[in-house]
Amino acid sequence: MSSPTRPPDDDAYWQRPDPSTDPLDRPEPAPEPETPPYPGPPRAEPPPADWRPPTIAHPPPPRTLPPQDMDALDEAEGSARTVTYGVGLVVGAIALVVICLLCARVVL
């Protein structure tokens, strides 16, 4: 809807349009042609009873796992944690030195 070119006469511009009139003046839709209803997809033939291939080889049963040495696992985890913390401390120290150098360069 475009804006009015003359002063509004008592809010007529803001009122809802008459529902009996079509604001877009659309033509009546054309009637749809007669088409037969969709019968659905064709029915599938059931597979024959012997459709699976014959089983020739049977796999062997799974082997048992070797026993785990829990003390050795705990020791390996402890040494891995020590290495991880050591690498983190070295990287943190290097980062701190680099930040201090950059800040000193900005200040000076």
PDB file of N, CA and C in Angstrom:
ATOM      1  N   MET A   1       0.842  -1.156   0.000  1.00  0.00           N
ATOM      2  CA  MET A   1       0.000   0.000   0.000  1.00  0.00           C
ATOM      3  C   MET A   1       0.892   1.224   0.000  1.00  0.00           C
ATOM      4  N   SER A   2       0.569   2.210  -0.818  1.00  0.00           N
ATOM      5  CA  SER A   2       1.383   3.415  -0.891  1.00  0.00           C
ATOM      6  C   SER A   2       0.920   4.422   0.145  1.00  0.00           C
ATOM      7  N   SER A   3       1.777   5.377   0.420  1.00  0.00           N
ATOM      8  CA  SER A   3       1.425   6.394   1.405  1.00  0.00           C
ATOM      9  C   SER A   3       0.469   7.406   0.782  1.00  0.00           C
ATOM     10  N   PRO A   4      -0.374   7.986   1.586  1.00  0.00           N
ATOM     11  CA  PRO A   4      -1.344   8.923   1.018  1.00  0.00           C
ATOM     12  C   PRO A   4      -0.677  10.225   0.604  1.00  0.00           C
ATOM     13  N   THR A   5      -1.279  10.907  -0.384  1.00  0.00           N
ATOM     14  CA  THR A   5      -0.747  12.186  -0.851  1.00  0.00           C
ATOM     15  C   THR A   5      -1.497  13.353  -0.242  1.00  0.00           C
ATOM     16  N   ARG A   6      -2.588  13.092   0.433  1.00  0.00           N
ATOM     17  CA  ARG A   6      -3.348  14.159   1.076  1.00  0.00           C
ATOM     18  C   ARG A   6      -3.411  13.859   2.574  1.00  0.00           C
ATOM     19  N   PRO A   7      -3.802  14.809   3.372  1.00  0.00           N
ATOM     20  CA  PRO A   7      -3.866  14.567   4.818  1.00  0.00           C
ATOM     21  C   PRO A   7      -4.874  13.473   5.148  1.00  0.00           C
ATOM     22  N   PRO A   8      -4.599  12.651   6.170  1.00  0.00           N
ATOM     23  CA  PRO A   8      -5.528  11.566   6.507  1.00  0.00           C
ATOM     24  C   PRO A   8      -6.840  12.112   7.039  1.00  0.00           C
ATOM     25  N   ASP A   9      -7.914  11.457   6.659  1.00  0.00           N
ATOM     26  CA  ASP A   9      -9.220  11.855   7.153  1.00  0.00           C
ATOM     27  C   ASP A   9      -9.669  10.855   8.223  1.00  0.00           C
ATOM     28  N   ASP A  10      -9.325  11.164   9.441  1.00  0.00           N
ATOM     29  CA  ASP A  10      -9.782  10.415  10.602  1.00  0.00           C
ATOM     30  C   ASP A  10      -9.378   8.936  10.561  1.00  0.00           C
ATOM     31  N   ASP A  11      -8.109   8.670  10.406  1.00  0.00           N
ATOM     32  CA  ASP A  11      -7.523   7.322  10.482  1.00  0.00           C
ATOM     33  C   ASP A  11      -8.037   6.339   9.439  1.00  0.00           C
ATOM     34  N   ALA A  12      -8.564   6.810   8.345  1.00  0.00           N
ATOM     35  CA  ALA A  12      -9.050   5.895   7.312  1.00  0.00           C
ATOM     36  C   ALA A  12      -7.884   5.137   6.668  1.00  0.00           C
ATOM     37  N   TYR A  13      -6.730   5.760   6.641  1.00  0.00           N
ATOM     38  CA  TYR A  13      -5.551   5.115   6.033  1.00  0.00           C
ATOM     39  C   TYR A  13      -5.143   3.879   6.819  1.00  0.00           C
ATOM     40  N   TRP A  14      -5.309   3.889   8.136  1.00  0.00           N
ATOM     41  CA  TRP A  14      -4.824   2.804   8.979  1.00  0.00           C
ATOM     42  C   TRP A  14      -5.866   1.721   9.226  1.00  0.00           C
ATOM     43  N   GLN A  15      -7.042   1.846   8.692  1.00  0.00           N
ATOM     44  CA  GLN A  15      -8.081   0.851   8.919  1.00  0.00           C
ATOM     45  C   GLN A  15      -7.835  -0.385   8.053  1.00  0.00           C
ATOM     46  N   ARG A  16      -8.323  -1.505   8.518  1.00  0.00           N
ATOM     47  CA  ARG A  16      -8.173  -2.750   7.755  1.00  0.00           C
ATOM     48  C   ARG A  16      -9.014  -2.681   6.491  1.00  0.00           C
ATOM     49  N   PRO A  17      -8.555  -3.351   5.404  1.00  0.00           N
ATOM     50  CA  PRO A  17      -9.359  -3.342   4.186  1.00  0.00           C
ATOM     51  C   PRO A  17     -10.611  -4.200   4.364  1.00  0.00           C
ATOM     52  N   ASP A  18     -11.555  -3.970   3.499  1.00  0.00           N
ATOM     53  CA  ASP A  18     -12.798  -4.721   3.527  1.00  0.00           C
ATOM     54  C   ASP A  18     -12.503  -6.178   3.156  1.00  0.00           C
ATOM     55  N   PRO A  19     -12.858  -7.166   3.992  1.00  0.00           N
ATOM     56  CA  PRO A  19     -12.521  -8.563   3.680  1.00  0.00           C
ATOM     57  C   PRO A  19     -13.239  -9.100   2.450  1.00  0.00           C
ATOM     58  N   SER A  20     -14.292  -8.455   2.009  1.00  0.00           N
ATOM     59  CA  SER A  20     -14.996  -8.971   0.829  1.00  0.00           C
ATOM     60  C   SER A  20     -14.277  -8.623  -0.471  1.00  0.00           C
ATOM     61  N   THR A  21     -13.371  -7.664  -0.438  1.00  0.00           N
ATOM     62  CA  THR A  21     -12.619  -7.303  -1.652  1.00  0.00           C
ATOM     63  C   THR A  21     -11.253  -7.948  -1.607  1.00  0.00           C
ATOM     64  N   ASP A  22     -10.745  -8.325  -2.760  1.00  0.00           N
ATOM     65  CA  ASP A  22      -9.413  -8.920  -2.878  1.00  0.00           C
ATOM     66  C   ASP A  22      -8.425  -7.789  -3.135  1.00  0.00           C
ATOM     67  N   PRO A  23      -7.471  -7.534  -2.223  1.00  0.00           N
ATOM     68  CA  PRO A  23      -6.570  -6.389  -2.408  1.00  0.00           C
ATOM     69  C   PRO A  23      -5.636  -6.564  -3.600  1.00  0.00           C
ATOM     70  N   LEU A  24      -5.401  -7.762  -4.057  1.00  0.00           N
ATOM     71  CA  LEU A  24      -4.471  -7.978  -5.165  1.00  0.00           C
ATOM     72  C   LEU A  24      -5.190  -8.191  -6.487  1.00  0.00           C
ATOM     73  N   ASP A  25      -6.505  -8.217  -6.472  1.00  0.00           N
ATOM     74  CA  ASP A  25      -7.300  -8.441  -7.688  1.00  0.00           C
ATOM     75  C   ASP A  25      -6.828  -9.683  -8.436  1.00  0.00           C
ATOM     76  N   ARG A  26      -6.723 -10.771  -7.723  1.00  0.00           N
ATOM     77  CA  ARG A  26      -6.280 -12.028  -8.341  1.00  0.00           C
ATOM     78  C   ARG A  26      -7.421 -12.652  -9.126  1.00  0.00           C
ATOM     79  N   PRO A  27      -7.111 -13.261 -10.279  1.00  0.00           N
ATOM     80  CA  PRO A  27      -8.175 -13.974 -11.003  1.00  0.00           C
ATOM     81  C   PRO A  27      -8.497 -15.285 -10.293  1.00  0.00           C
ATOM     82  N   GLU A  28      -9.641 -15.803 -10.590  1.00  0.00           N
ATOM     83  CA  GLU A  28     -10.052 -17.077 -10.007  1.00  0.00           C
ATOM     84  C   GLU A  28      -9.119 -18.174 -10.504  1.00  0.00           C
ATOM     85  N   PRO A  29      -8.728 -19.114  -9.622  1.00  0.00           N
ATOM     86  CA  PRO A  29      -7.845 -20.191 -10.076  1.00  0.00           C
ATOM     87  C   PRO A  29      -8.559 -21.108 -11.066  1.00  0.00           C
ATOM     88  N   ALA A  30      -7.786 -21.589 -12.023  1.00  0.00           N
ATOM     89  CA  ALA A  30      -8.349 -22.487 -13.035  1.00  0.00           C
ATOM     90  C   ALA A  30      -8.667 -23.832 -12.396  1.00  0.00           C
ATOM     91  N   PRO A  31      -9.728 -24.475 -12.805  1.00  0.00           N
ATOM     92  CA  PRO A  31     -10.034 -25.790 -12.222  1.00  0.00           C
ATOM     93  C   PRO A  31      -8.973 -26.802 -12.640  1.00  0.00           C
ATOM     94  N   GLU A  32      -8.639 -27.673 -11.714  1.00  0.00           N
ATOM     95  CA  GLU A  32      -7.611 -28.671 -11.999  1.00  0.00           C
ATOM     96  C   GLU A  32      -8.201 -29.769 -12.873  1.00  0.00           C
ATOM     97  N   PRO A  33      -7.395 -30.286 -13.826  1.00  0.00           N
ATOM     98  CA  PRO A  33      -7.901 -31.335 -14.709  1.00  0.00           C
ATOM     99  C   PRO A  33      -8.136 -32.626 -13.926  1.00  0.00           C
ATOM    100  N   GLU A  34      -9.037 -33.422 -14.424  1.00  0.00           N
ATOM    101  CA  GLU A  34      -9.337 -34.708 -13.799  1.00  0.00           C
ATOM    102  C   GLU A  34      -8.182 -35.667 -14.044  1.00  0.00           C
ATOM    103  N   THR A  35      -7.541 -36.106 -12.987  1.00  0.00           N
ATOM    104  CA  THR A  35      -6.464 -37.092 -13.097  1.00  0.00           C
ATOM    105  C   THR A  35      -6.824 -38.264 -12.210  1.00  0.00           C
ATOM    106  N   PRO A  36      -6.466 -39.455 -12.640  1.00  0.00           N
ATOM    107  CA  PRO A  36      -6.767 -40.608 -11.782  1.00  0.00           C
ATOM    108  C   PRO A  36      -5.907 -40.546 -10.526  1.00  0.00           C
ATOM    109  N   PRO A  37      -6.400 -41.025  -9.403  1.00  0.00           N
ATOM    110  CA  PRO A  37      -5.604 -40.985  -8.180  1.00  0.00           C
ATOM    111  C   PRO A  37      -4.373 -41.889  -8.301  1.00  0.00           C
ATOM    112  N   TYR A  38      -3.329 -41.509  -7.581  1.00  0.00           N
ATOM    113  CA  TYR A  38      -2.078 -42.270  -7.613  1.00  0.00           C
ATOM    114  C   TYR A  38      -2.283 -43.606  -6.903  1.00  0.00           C
ATOM    115  N   PRO A  39      -2.052 -44.737  -7.590  1.00  0.00           N
ATOM    116  CA  PRO A  39      -2.306 -46.036  -6.944  1.00  0.00           C
ATOM    117  C   PRO A  39      -1.197 -46.463  -6.004  1.00  0.00           C
ATOM    118  N   GLY A  40      -0.093 -45.742  -5.975  1.00  0.00           N
ATOM    119  CA  GLY A  40       1.014 -46.119  -5.106  1.00  0.00           C
ATOM    120  C   GLY A  40       2.069 -46.906  -5.870  1.00  0.00           C
ATOM    121  N   PRO A  41       3.176 -47.233  -5.227  1.00  0.00           N
ATOM    122  CA  PRO A  41       4.246 -47.960  -5.906  1.00  0.00           C
ATOM    123  C   PRO A  41       3.829 -49.405  -6.181  1.00  0.00           C
ATOM    124  N   PRO A  42       4.456 -50.028  -7.173  1.00  0.00           N
ATOM    125  CA  PRO A  42       4.113 -51.423  -7.448  1.00  0.00           C
ATOM    126  C   PRO A  42       4.569 -52.318  -6.306  1.00  0.00           C
ATOM    127  N   ARG A  43       3.873 -53.384  -6.108  1.00  0.00           N
ATOM    128  CA  ARG A  43       4.223 -54.315  -5.037  1.00  0.00           C
ATOM    129  C   ARG A  43       5.451 -55.125  -5.437  1.00  0.00           C
ATOM    130  N   ALA A  44       6.345 -55.317  -4.500  1.00  0.00           N
ATOM    131  CA  ALA A  44       7.579 -56.066  -4.750  1.00  0.00           C
ATOM    132  C   ALA A  44       7.328 -57.555  -4.561  1.00  0.00           C
ATOM    133  N   GLU A  45       8.023 -58.321  -5.362  1.00  0.00           N
ATOM    134  CA  GLU A  45       7.950 -59.781  -5.223  1.00  0.00           C
ATOM    135  C   GLU A  45       8.747 -60.186  -3.988  1.00  0.00           C
ATOM    136  N   PRO A  46       8.245 -61.075  -3.163  1.00  0.00           N
ATOM    137  CA  PRO A  46       9.053 -61.517  -2.020  1.00  0.00           C
ATOM    138  C   PRO A  46      10.226 -62.361  -2.505  1.00  0.00           C
ATOM    139  N   PRO A  47      11.366 -62.293  -1.814  1.00  0.00           N
ATOM    140  CA  PRO A  47      12.523 -63.073  -2.243  1.00  0.00           C
ATOM    141  C   PRO A  47      12.267 -64.564  -2.023  1.00  0.00           C
ATOM    142  N   PRO A  48      12.944 -65.411  -2.800  1.00  0.00           N
ATOM    143  CA  PRO A  48      12.760 -66.853  -2.583  1.00  0.00           C
ATOM    144  C   PRO A  48      13.304 -67.259  -1.211  1.00  0.00           C
ATOM    145  N   ALA A  49      12.879 -68.401  -0.758  1.00  0.00           N
ATOM    146  CA  ALA A  49      13.263 -68.859   0.582  1.00  0.00           C
ATOM    147  C   ALA A  49      14.761 -69.134   0.687  1.00  0.00           C
ATOM    148  N   ASP A  50      15.401 -69.547  -0.391  1.00  0.00           N
ATOM    149  CA  ASP A  50      16.833 -69.876  -0.331  1.00  0.00           C
ATOM    150  C   ASP A  50      17.669 -68.774  -0.999  1.00  0.00           C
ATOM    151  N   TRP A  51      17.378 -67.518  -0.728  1.00  0.00           N
ATOM    152  CA  TRP A  51      18.085 -66.437  -1.397  1.00  0.00           C
ATOM    153  C   TRP A  51      19.439 -66.143  -0.779  1.00  0.00           C
ATOM    154  N   ARG A  52      19.692 -66.594   0.436  1.00  0.00           N
ATOM    155  CA  ARG A  52      20.995 -66.339   1.069  1.00  0.00           C
ATOM    156  C   ARG A  52      22.018 -67.348   0.549  1.00  0.00           C
ATOM    157  N   PRO A  53      23.267 -66.889   0.354  1.00  0.00           N
ATOM    158  CA  PRO A  53      24.302 -67.832  -0.093  1.00  0.00           C
ATOM    159  C   PRO A  53      24.649 -68.807   1.030  1.00  0.00           C
ATOM    160  N   PRO A  54      25.112 -69.965   0.685  1.00  0.00           N
ATOM    161  CA  PRO A  54      25.463 -70.933   1.731  1.00  0.00           C
ATOM    162  C   PRO A  54      26.708 -70.472   2.494  1.00  0.00           C
ATOM    163  N   THR A  55      26.747 -70.749   3.784  1.00  0.00           N
ATOM    164  CA  THR A  55      27.899 -70.409   4.615  1.00  0.00           C
ATOM    165  C   THR A  55      28.908 -71.536   4.523  1.00  0.00           C
ATOM    166  N   ILE A  56      30.130 -71.171   4.116  1.00  0.00           N
ATOM    167  CA  ILE A  56      31.146 -72.202   3.902  1.00  0.00           C
ATOM    168  C   ILE A  56      32.104 -72.276   5.078  1.00  0.00           C
ATOM    169  N   ALA A  57      32.685 -71.140   5.487  1.00  0.00           N
ATOM    170  CA  ALA A  57      33.706 -71.157   6.537  1.00  0.00           C
ATOM    171  C   ALA A  57      33.144 -70.536   7.813  1.00  0.00           C
ATOM    172  N   HIS A  58      33.448 -71.134   8.926  1.00  0.00           N
ATOM    173  CA  HIS A  58      33.082 -70.586  10.226  1.00  0.00           C
ATOM    174  C   HIS A  58      34.337 -69.979  10.837  1.00  0.00           C
ATOM    175  N   PRO A  59      34.266 -68.729  11.288  1.00  0.00           N
ATOM    176  CA  PRO A  59      35.470 -68.127  11.875  1.00  0.00           C
ATOM    177  C   PRO A  59      35.815 -68.787  13.202  1.00  0.00           C
ATOM    178  N   PRO A  60      37.094 -68.799  13.550  1.00  0.00           N
ATOM    179  CA  PRO A  60      37.482 -69.400  14.834  1.00  0.00           C
ATOM    180  C   PRO A  60      37.008 -68.513  15.979  1.00  0.00           C
ATOM    181  N   PRO A  61      36.842 -69.067  17.161  1.00  0.00           N
ATOM    182  CA  PRO A  61      36.429 -68.254  18.304  1.00  0.00           C
ATOM    183  C   PRO A  61      37.544 -67.262  18.671  1.00  0.00           C
ATOM    184  N   PRO A  62      37.205 -66.141  19.287  1.00  0.00           N
ATOM    185  CA  PRO A  62      38.226 -65.144  19.622  1.00  0.00           C
ATOM    186  C   PRO A  62      39.196 -65.683  20.660  1.00  0.00           C
ATOM    187  N   ARG A  63      40.426 -65.226  20.545  1.00  0.00           N
ATOM    188  CA  ARG A  63      41.454 -65.653  21.496  1.00  0.00           C
ATOM    189  C   ARG A  63      41.317 -64.869  22.794  1.00  0.00           C
ATOM    190  N   THR A  64      41.925 -65.367  23.843  1.00  0.00           N
ATOM    191  CA  THR A  64      41.908 -64.651  25.115  1.00  0.00           C
ATOM    192  C   THR A  64      42.994 -63.589  25.102  1.00  0.00           C
ATOM    193  N   LEU A  65      42.726 -62.469  25.738  1.00  0.00           N
ATOM    194  CA  LEU A  65      43.707 -61.389  25.808  1.00  0.00           C
ATOM    195  C   LEU A  65      44.785 -61.729  26.826  1.00  0.00           C
ATOM    196  N   PRO A  66      45.990 -61.214  26.602  1.00  0.00           N
ATOM    197  CA  PRO A  66      47.040 -61.457  27.605  1.00  0.00           C
ATOM    198  C   PRO A  66      46.723 -60.677  28.879  1.00  0.00           C
ATOM    199  N   PRO A  67      47.180 -61.144  30.008  1.00  0.00           N
ATOM    200  CA  PRO A  67      46.907 -60.426  31.261  1.00  0.00           C
ATOM    201  C   PRO A  67      47.637 -59.080  31.283  1.00  0.00           C
ATOM    202  N   GLN A  68      47.044 -58.105  31.972  1.00  0.00           N
ATOM    203  CA  GLN A  68      47.641 -56.771  32.036  1.00  0.00           C
ATOM    204  C   GLN A  68      48.405 -56.605  33.337  1.00  0.00           C
ATOM    205  N   ASP A  69      49.552 -55.970  33.224  1.00  0.00           N
ATOM    206  CA  ASP A  69      50.364 -55.666  34.402  1.00  0.00           C
ATOM    207  C   ASP A  69      49.977 -54.275  34.883  1.00  0.00           C
ATOM    208  N   MET A  70      49.126 -54.191  35.893  1.00  0.00           N
ATOM    209  CA  MET A  70      48.602 -52.913  36.348  1.00  0.00           C
ATOM    210  C   MET A  70      49.678 -52.008  36.931  1.00  0.00           C
ATOM    211  N   ASP A  71      50.673 -52.589  37.598  1.00  0.00           N
ATOM    212  CA  ASP A  71      51.746 -51.761  38.168  1.00  0.00           C
ATOM    213  C   ASP A  71      52.563 -51.105  37.064  1.00  0.00           C
ATOM    214  N   ALA A  72      52.841 -51.846  35.977  1.00  0.00           N
ATOM    215  CA  ALA A  72      53.601 -51.278  34.860  1.00  0.00           C
ATOM    216  C   ALA A  72      52.784 -50.192  34.154  1.00  0.00           C
ATOM    217  N   LEU A  73      51.467 -50.395  34.047  1.00  0.00           N
ATOM    218  CA  LEU A  73      50.615 -49.374  33.437  1.00  0.00           C
ATOM    219  C   LEU A  73      50.602 -48.091  34.273  1.00  0.00           C
ATOM    220  N   ASP A  74      50.507 -48.230  35.600  1.00  0.00           N
ATOM    221  CA  ASP A  74      50.527 -47.055  36.463  1.00  0.00           C
ATOM    222  C   ASP A  74      51.850 -46.314  36.369  1.00  0.00           C
ATOM    223  N   GLU A  75      52.945 -47.047  36.292  1.00  0.00           N
ATOM    224  CA  GLU A  75      54.266 -46.417  36.167  1.00  0.00           C
ATOM    225  C   GLU A  75      54.399 -45.682  34.830  1.00  0.00           C
ATOM    226  N   ALA A  76      53.896 -46.277  33.745  1.00  0.00           N
ATOM    227  CA  ALA A  76      53.966 -45.632  32.425  1.00  0.00           C
ATOM    228  C   ALA A  76      53.103 -44.374  32.401  1.00  0.00           C
ATOM    229  N   GLU A  77      51.920 -44.428  33.012  1.00  0.00           N
ATOM    230  CA  GLU A  77      51.069 -43.244  33.064  1.00  0.00           C
ATOM    231  C   GLU A  77      51.724 -42.133  33.875  1.00  0.00           C
ATOM    232  N   GLY A  78      52.372 -42.481  34.983  1.00  0.00           N
ATOM    233  CA  GLY A  78      53.052 -41.478  35.810  1.00  0.00           C
ATOM    234  C   GLY A  78      54.193 -40.812  35.062  1.00  0.00           C
ATOM    235  N   SER A  79      54.991 -41.584  34.337  1.00  0.00           N
ATOM    236  CA  SER A  79      56.104 -40.984  33.600  1.00  0.00           C
ATOM    237  C   SER A  79      55.582 -40.137  32.432  1.00  0.00           C
ATOM    238  N   ALA A  80      54.487 -40.556  31.805  1.00  0.00           N
ATOM    239  CA  ALA A  80      53.910 -39.753  30.728  1.00  0.00           C
ATOM    240  C   ALA A  80      53.375 -38.428  31.274  1.00  0.00           C
ATOM    241  N   ARG A  81      52.765 -38.448  32.464  1.00  0.00           N
ATOM    242  CA  ARG A  81      52.266 -37.218  33.075  1.00  0.00           C
ATOM    243  C   ARG A  81      53.430 -36.284  33.408  1.00  0.00           C
ATOM    244  N   THR A  82      54.539 -36.847  33.883  1.00  0.00           N
ATOM    245  CA  THR A  82      55.710 -36.023  34.204  1.00  0.00           C
ATOM    246  C   THR A  82      56.258 -35.348  32.954  1.00  0.00           C
ATOM    247  N   VAL A  83      56.357 -36.077  31.863  1.00  0.00           N
ATOM    248  CA  VAL A  83      56.845 -35.502  30.602  1.00  0.00           C
ATOM    249  C   VAL A  83      55.892 -34.405  30.123  1.00  0.00           C
ATOM    250  N   THR A  84      54.590 -34.658  30.211  1.00  0.00           N
ATOM    251  CA  THR A  84      53.607 -33.664  29.762  1.00  0.00           C
ATOM    252  C   THR A  84      53.717 -32.384  30.581  1.00  0.00           C
ATOM    253  N   TYR A  85      53.805 -32.491  31.913  1.00  0.00           N
ATOM    254  CA  TYR A  85      53.946 -31.303  32.747  1.00  0.00           C
ATOM    255  C   TYR A  85      55.261 -30.587  32.465  1.00  0.00           C
ATOM    256  N   GLY A  86      56.336 -31.339  32.236  1.00  0.00           N
ATOM    257  CA  GLY A  86      57.634 -30.720  31.936  1.00  0.00           C
ATOM    258  C   GLY A  86      57.592 -29.926  30.648  1.00  0.00           C
ATOM    259  N   VAL A  87      56.990 -30.499  29.613  1.00  0.00           N
ATOM    260  CA  VAL A  87      56.884 -29.785  28.333  1.00  0.00           C
ATOM    261  C   VAL A  87      56.015 -28.541  28.503  1.00  0.00           C
ATOM    262  N   GLY A  88      54.941 -28.639  29.270  1.00  0.00           N
ATOM    263  CA  GLY A  88      54.076 -27.485  29.505  1.00  0.00           C
ATOM    264  C   GLY A  88      54.790 -26.377  30.241  1.00  0.00           C
ATOM    265  N   LEU A  89      55.607 -26.728  31.244  1.00  0.00           N
ATOM    266  CA  LEU A  89      56.355 -25.714  31.978  1.00  0.00           C
ATOM    267  C   LEU A  89      57.379 -25.018  31.090  1.00  0.00           C
ATOM    268  N   VAL A  90      58.069 -25.779  30.242  1.00  0.00           N
ATOM    269  CA  VAL A  90      59.066 -25.179  29.340  1.00  0.00           C
ATOM    270  C   VAL A  90      58.376 -24.243  28.350  1.00  0.00           C
ATOM    271  N   VAL A  91      57.269 -24.658  27.771  1.00  0.00           N
ATOM    272  CA  VAL A  91      56.553 -23.805  26.816  1.00  0.00           C
ATOM    273  C   VAL A  91      56.021 -22.562  27.514  1.00  0.00           C
ATOM    274  N   GLY A  92      55.498 -22.711  28.729  1.00  0.00           N
ATOM    275  CA  GLY A  92      55.019 -21.550  29.480  1.00  0.00           C
ATOM    276  C   GLY A  92      56.128 -20.566  29.781  1.00  0.00           C
ATOM    277  N   ALA A  93      57.312 -21.071  30.149  1.00  0.00           N
ATOM    278  CA  ALA A  93      58.440 -20.184  30.434  1.00  0.00           C
ATOM    279  C   ALA A  93      58.869 -19.434  29.170  1.00  0.00           C
ATOM    280  N   ILE A  94      58.918 -20.136  28.053  1.00  0.00           N
ATOM    281  CA  ILE A  94      59.296 -19.475  26.790  1.00  0.00           C
ATOM    282  C   ILE A  94      58.265 -18.417  26.417  1.00  0.00           C
ATOM    283  N   ALA A  95      56.985 -18.720  26.587  1.00  0.00           N
ATOM    284  CA  ALA A  95      55.933 -17.749  26.279  1.00  0.00           C
ATOM    285  C   ALA A  95      56.034 -16.534  27.183  1.00  0.00           C
ATOM    286  N   LEU A  96      56.336 -16.731  28.458  1.00  0.00           N
ATOM    287  CA  LEU A  96      56.488 -15.613  29.389  1.00  0.00           C
ATOM    288  C   LEU A  96      57.660 -14.725  28.991  1.00  0.00           C
ATOM    289  N   VAL A  97      58.781 -15.329  28.604  1.00  0.00           N
ATOM    290  CA  VAL A  97      59.947 -14.552  28.170  1.00  0.00           C
ATOM    291  C   VAL A  97      59.614 -13.752  26.907  1.00  0.00           C
ATOM    292  N   VAL A  98      58.920 -14.357  25.953  1.00  0.00           N
ATOM    293  CA  VAL A  98      58.564 -13.656  24.716  1.00  0.00           C
ATOM    294  C   VAL A  98      57.613 -12.499  25.006  1.00  0.00           C
ATOM    295  N   ILE A  99      56.637 -12.703  25.887  1.00  0.00           N
ATOM    296  CA  ILE A  99      55.705 -11.630  26.241  1.00  0.00           C
ATOM    297  C   ILE A  99      56.445 -10.490  26.932  1.00  0.00           C
ATOM    298  N   CYS A 100      57.374 -10.818  27.834  1.00  0.00           N
ATOM    299  CA  CYS A 100      58.151  -9.770  28.503  1.00  0.00           C
ATOM    300  C   CYS A 100      58.992  -8.993  27.503  1.00  0.00           C
ATOM    301  N   LEU A 101      59.598  -9.672  26.547  1.00  0.00           N
ATOM    302  CA  LEU A 101      60.394  -8.973  25.528  1.00  0.00           C
ATOM    303  C   LEU A 101      59.526  -8.059  24.678  1.00  0.00           C
ATOM    304  N   LEU A 102      58.341  -8.522  24.289  1.00  0.00           N
ATOM    305  CA  LEU A 102      57.450  -7.687  23.485  1.00  0.00           C
ATOM    306  C   LEU A 102      56.959  -6.470  24.269  1.00  0.00           C
ATOM    307  N   CYS A 103      56.619  -6.678  25.545  1.00  0.00           N
ATOM    308  CA  CYS A 103      56.183  -5.540  26.354  1.00  0.00           C
ATOM    309  C   CYS A 103      57.301  -4.548  26.575  1.00  0.00           C
ATOM    310  N   ALA A 104      58.536  -5.018  26.799  1.00  0.00           N
ATOM    311  CA  ALA A 104      59.672  -4.135  26.976  1.00  0.00           C
ATOM    312  C   ALA A 104      59.944  -3.345  25.698  1.00  0.00           C
ATOM    313  N   ARG A 105      59.750  -3.946  24.580  1.00  0.00           N
ATOM    314  CA  ARG A 105      59.991  -3.267  23.308  1.00  0.00           C
ATOM    315  C   ARG A 105      58.945  -2.176  23.080  1.00  0.00           C
ATOM    316  N   VAL A 106      57.690  -2.421  23.505  1.00  0.00           N
ATOM    317  CA  VAL A 106      56.643  -1.420  23.341  1.00  0.00           C
ATOM    318  C   VAL A 106      56.866  -0.254  24.282  1.00  0.00           C
ATOM    319  N   VAL A 107      57.295  -0.547  25.515  1.00  0.00           N
ATOM    320  CA  VAL A 107      57.495   0.510  26.514  1.00  0.00           C
ATOM    321  C   VAL A 107      58.677   1.380  26.139  1.00  0.00           C
ATOM    322  N   LEU A 108      59.741   0.803  25.656  1.00  0.00           N
ATOM    323  CA  LEU A 108      60.950   1.575  25.331  1.00  0.00           C
ATOM    324  C   LEU A 108      60.840   2.206  24.015  1.00  0.00           C
TER     325      LEU A 108
END
